[in-house]
Coordinates of C-alpha atoms in Angstrom, one line a residue:
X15 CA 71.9 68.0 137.1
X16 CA 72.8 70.1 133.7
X17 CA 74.1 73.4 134.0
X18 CA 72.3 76.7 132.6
X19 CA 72.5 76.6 129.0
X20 CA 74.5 79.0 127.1
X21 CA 72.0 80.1 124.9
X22 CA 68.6 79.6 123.6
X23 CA 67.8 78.4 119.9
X24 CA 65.0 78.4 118.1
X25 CA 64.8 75.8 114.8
X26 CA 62.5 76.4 112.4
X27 CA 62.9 73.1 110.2
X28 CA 59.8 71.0 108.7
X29 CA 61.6 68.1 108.6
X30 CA 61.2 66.2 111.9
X31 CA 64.3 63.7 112.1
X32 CA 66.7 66.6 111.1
X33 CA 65.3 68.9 113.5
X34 CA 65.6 66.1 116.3
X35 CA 69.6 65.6 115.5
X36 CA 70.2 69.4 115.4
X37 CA 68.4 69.8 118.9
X38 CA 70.8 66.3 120.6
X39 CA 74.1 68.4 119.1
X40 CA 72.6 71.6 120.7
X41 CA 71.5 70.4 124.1
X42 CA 74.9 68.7 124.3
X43 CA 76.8 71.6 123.7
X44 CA 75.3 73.5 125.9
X45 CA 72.3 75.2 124.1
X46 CA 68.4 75.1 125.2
X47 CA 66.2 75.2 121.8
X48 CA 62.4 74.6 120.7
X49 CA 61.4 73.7 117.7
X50 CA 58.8 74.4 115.0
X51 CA 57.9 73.1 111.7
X52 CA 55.6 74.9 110.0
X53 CA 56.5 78.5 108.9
X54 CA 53.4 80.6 109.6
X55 CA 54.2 79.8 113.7
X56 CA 57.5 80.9 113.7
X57 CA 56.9 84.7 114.5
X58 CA 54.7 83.9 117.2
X59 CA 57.1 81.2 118.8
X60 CA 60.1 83.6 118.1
X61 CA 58.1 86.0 120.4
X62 CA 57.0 83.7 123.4
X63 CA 60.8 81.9 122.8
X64 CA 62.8 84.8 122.7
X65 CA 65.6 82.9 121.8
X66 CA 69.5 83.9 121.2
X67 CA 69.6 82.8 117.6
X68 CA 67.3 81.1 114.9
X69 CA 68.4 78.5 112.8
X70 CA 65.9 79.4 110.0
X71 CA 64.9 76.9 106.9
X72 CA 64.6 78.0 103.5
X73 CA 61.3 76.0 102.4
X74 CA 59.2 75.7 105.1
X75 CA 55.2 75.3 105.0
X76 CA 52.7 78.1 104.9
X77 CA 55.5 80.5 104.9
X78 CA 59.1 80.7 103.4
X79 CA 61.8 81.7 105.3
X80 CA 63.4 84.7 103.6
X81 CA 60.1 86.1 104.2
X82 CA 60.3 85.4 107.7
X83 CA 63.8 86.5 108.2
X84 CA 62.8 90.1 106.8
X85 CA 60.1 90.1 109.4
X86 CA 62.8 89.3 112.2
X87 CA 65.0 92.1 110.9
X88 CA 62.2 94.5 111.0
X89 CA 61.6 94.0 114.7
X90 CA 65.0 92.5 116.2
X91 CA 68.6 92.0 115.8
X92 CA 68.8 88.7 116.7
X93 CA 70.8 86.8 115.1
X94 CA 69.8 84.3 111.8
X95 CA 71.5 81.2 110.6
X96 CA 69.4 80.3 107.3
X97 CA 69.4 76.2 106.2
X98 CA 68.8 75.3 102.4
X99 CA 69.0 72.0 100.6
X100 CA 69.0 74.3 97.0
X101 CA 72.7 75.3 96.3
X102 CA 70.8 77.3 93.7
X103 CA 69.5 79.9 96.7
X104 CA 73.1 80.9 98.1
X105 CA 73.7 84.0 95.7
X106 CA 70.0 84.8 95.8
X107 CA 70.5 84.9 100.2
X108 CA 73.7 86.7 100.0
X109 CA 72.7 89.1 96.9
X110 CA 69.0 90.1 98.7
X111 CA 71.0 91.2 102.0
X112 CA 67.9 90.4 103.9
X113 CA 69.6 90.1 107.1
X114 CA 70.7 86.3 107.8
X115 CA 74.3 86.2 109.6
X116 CA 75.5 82.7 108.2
X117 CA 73.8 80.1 106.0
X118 CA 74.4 76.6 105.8
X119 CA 73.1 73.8 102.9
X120 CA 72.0 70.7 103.4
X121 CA 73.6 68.2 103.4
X122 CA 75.5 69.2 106.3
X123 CA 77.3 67.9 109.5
X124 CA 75.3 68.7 113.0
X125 CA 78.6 69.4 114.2
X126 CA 79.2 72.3 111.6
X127 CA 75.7 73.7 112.3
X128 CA 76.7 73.9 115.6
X129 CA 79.8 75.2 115.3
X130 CA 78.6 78.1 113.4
X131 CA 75.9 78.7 116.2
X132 CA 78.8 79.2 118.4
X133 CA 81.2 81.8 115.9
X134 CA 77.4 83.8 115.5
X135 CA 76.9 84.5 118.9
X136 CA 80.2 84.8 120.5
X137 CA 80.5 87.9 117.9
X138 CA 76.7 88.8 118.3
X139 CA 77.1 88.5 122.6
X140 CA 80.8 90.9 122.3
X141 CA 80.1 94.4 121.7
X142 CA 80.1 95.2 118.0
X143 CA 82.1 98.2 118.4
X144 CA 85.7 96.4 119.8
X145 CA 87.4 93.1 118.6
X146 CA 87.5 90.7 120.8
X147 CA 89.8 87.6 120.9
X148 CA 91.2 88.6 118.0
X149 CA 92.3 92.2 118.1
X150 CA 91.5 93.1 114.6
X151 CA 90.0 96.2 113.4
X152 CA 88.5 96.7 110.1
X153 CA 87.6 99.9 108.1
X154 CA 85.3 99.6 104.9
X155 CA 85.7 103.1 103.6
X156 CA 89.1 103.5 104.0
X157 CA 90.0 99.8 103.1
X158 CA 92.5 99.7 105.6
X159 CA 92.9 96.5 108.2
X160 CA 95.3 96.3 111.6
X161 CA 96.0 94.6 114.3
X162 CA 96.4 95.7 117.5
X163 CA 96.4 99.3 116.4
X164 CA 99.1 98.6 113.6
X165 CA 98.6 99.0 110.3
X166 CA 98.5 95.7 107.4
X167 CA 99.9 96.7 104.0
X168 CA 97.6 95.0 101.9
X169 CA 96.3 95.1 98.5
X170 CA 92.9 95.5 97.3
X171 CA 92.0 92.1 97.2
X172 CA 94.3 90.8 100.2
X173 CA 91.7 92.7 102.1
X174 CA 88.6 92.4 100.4
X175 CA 89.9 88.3 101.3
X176 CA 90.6 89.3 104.7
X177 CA 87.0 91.0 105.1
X178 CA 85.2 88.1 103.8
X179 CA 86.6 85.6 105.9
X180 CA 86.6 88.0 109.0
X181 CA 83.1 88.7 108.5
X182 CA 82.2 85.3 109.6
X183 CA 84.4 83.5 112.0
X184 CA 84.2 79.8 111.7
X185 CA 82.1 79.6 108.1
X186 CA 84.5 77.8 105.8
X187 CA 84.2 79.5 102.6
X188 CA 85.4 77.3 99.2
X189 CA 87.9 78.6 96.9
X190 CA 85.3 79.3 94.3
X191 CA 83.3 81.0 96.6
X192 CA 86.4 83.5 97.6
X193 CA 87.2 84.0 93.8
X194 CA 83.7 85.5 93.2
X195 CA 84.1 87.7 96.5
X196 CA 87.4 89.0 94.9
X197 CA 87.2 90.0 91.8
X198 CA 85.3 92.8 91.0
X199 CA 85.4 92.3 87.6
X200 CA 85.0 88.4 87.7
X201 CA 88.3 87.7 86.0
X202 CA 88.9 84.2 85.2
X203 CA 91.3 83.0 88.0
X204 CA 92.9 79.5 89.9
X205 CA 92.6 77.9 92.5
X206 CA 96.1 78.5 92.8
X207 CA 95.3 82.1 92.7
X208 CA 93.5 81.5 95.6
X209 CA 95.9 79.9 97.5
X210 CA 98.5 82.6 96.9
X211 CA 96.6 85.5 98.5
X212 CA 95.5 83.0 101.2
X213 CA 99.5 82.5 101.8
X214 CA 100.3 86.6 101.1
X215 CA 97.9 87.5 104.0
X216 CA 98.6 84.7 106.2
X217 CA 102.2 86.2 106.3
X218 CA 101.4 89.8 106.5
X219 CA 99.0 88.4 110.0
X220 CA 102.1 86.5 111.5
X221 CA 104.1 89.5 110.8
X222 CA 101.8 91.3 113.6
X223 CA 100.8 88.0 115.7
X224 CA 97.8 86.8 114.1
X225 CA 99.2 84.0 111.7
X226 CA 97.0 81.1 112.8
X227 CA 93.9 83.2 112.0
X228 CA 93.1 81.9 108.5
X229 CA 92.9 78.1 108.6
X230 CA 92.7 75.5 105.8
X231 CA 90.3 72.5 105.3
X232 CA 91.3 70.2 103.8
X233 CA 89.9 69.6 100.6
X234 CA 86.9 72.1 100.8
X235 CA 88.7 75.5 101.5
X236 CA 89.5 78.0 104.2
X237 CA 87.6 79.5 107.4
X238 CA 88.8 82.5 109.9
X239 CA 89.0 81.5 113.6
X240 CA 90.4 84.2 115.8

C-alpha cells in the first residue's frame, strides 16, 4: 500500500500526454496531484483541491496563466511554478513580478520539474523567517550575507550572485542569465566573468562551511543546493 503523499499538486497543462508524464514523476516521488486543462477551471479546482503547489501553464485555453497566477496571489500564498514553451515570456514573468516562485520552459526533463517542486516547498513548508538546512541569512537593504551569524565580505555583485541563486534553491540559472542579474548597468561581460565570481564566492562560503552550496552543471550553468 503507498504511503501518504508528501504534498498535493495541482497541474494546470492543456496538453494531455505532458500532463500525464508530469503526474507518473509526481506520484512516484511521492506527490498526490489532479489535473486540469482548460484555464477558466483552474480557480475553482485550486479551491476544491487545495493543493501545496501549482505547476501553472503559460497558454492555456479560455484563460492565460499569468492572469490566473495574479488571481492566486490575491487570495493565497501558495506556491506557483509557471511552464512556458516561449523563451520569449521569461523576462516578461520575472519583470511583471506577478508572484510565480520558479518557472520552467518547455522542453524540459520531468525529473527537473520535479525537482524544482521539491526546492519550492521545502522552503515554502520551513518558516520564512529562519534558514533552514543551510544556515544562511540574507539582508537586502543592508546588502550584507552570513553564515551562521558571521559575516561574508563580499562585493556588490558577489552578493547580488549569491542572492540570485539563494533565492531559488535547485533552479539552475545559465551564465547569461546571471550576467543580466549582475550588472546593473548591463556591461558587456564573459562567461569567464561569470565563472570568476562563481569561484570568488564559492571560496568566501567554504571559508565559513558552506562551500558545496553553489554547484555546477555541466554545460548549462550553476544552481544553489543548501
Amino acid at each position: 500500500m503507498n504511503a501518504d503523499p508528501i504534498g498535493h499538486i495541482l497541474i494546470v497543462e492543456d496538453e494531455p500526454r505532458l500532463a500525464a508524464v508530469l503526474g507518473d514523476y509526481l506520484r512516484a516521488a511521492g506527490y498526490s496531484h489532479d489535473w486540469i486543462a482548460d484555464g477558466a477551471q483552474a480557480m475553482d479546482a485550486f479551491r476544491a483541491q487545495k493543493p501545496d503547489l501549482v505547476l501553472l501553464d503559460l497558454m492555456l485555453p479560455n484563460r492565460d496563466g499569468l492572469d490566473i497566477c495574479r488571481e492566486l496571489r490575491r487570495i493565497s500564498a501558495v506556491p506557483v511554478i509557471m511552464v512556458t514553451a516561449r523563451a520569449e515570456e521569461i523576462d516578461r514573468l520575472l519583470g511583471l513580478e506577478i508572484g510565480a516562485d520558479d518557472y520552467v520552459c518547455k522542453p524540459f526533463s520531468p525529473r527537473e520539474v520535479v525537482a524544482r517542486v521539491h526546492a519550492v516547498l521545502r522552503r515554502h513548508l520551513h518558516d520564512p523567517d529562519t534558514a533552514p538546512a543551510m544556515d544562511l541569512s540574507i539582508d537586502d537593504e543592508a546588502c550584507r550575507a552570513s553564515v551562521r551569524g558571521q559575516d561574508l565580505d563580499l562585493t556588490q555583485v558577489e552578493f547580488r550572485l549569491l542572492r540570485t541563486l539563494a533565492a531559488a534553491p535547485g533552479r539552475v540559472y545559465s551564465r547569461e542569465q546571471l550576467m543580466e542579474r549582475l550588472y546593473a548597468d548591463h556591461r558587456i561581460v564573459t562567461d569567464r566573468t561569470v565563472d570568476s565570481h562563481v569561484k570568488n564566492l564559492r571560496r568566501k562560503l567554504g571559508e565559513l562551511g558552506g562551500e558545496d552550496w553553489v554547484r555546477s552543471v555541466y554545460g548549462v550553468g550553476y544552481r544553489f543546493e543548501p
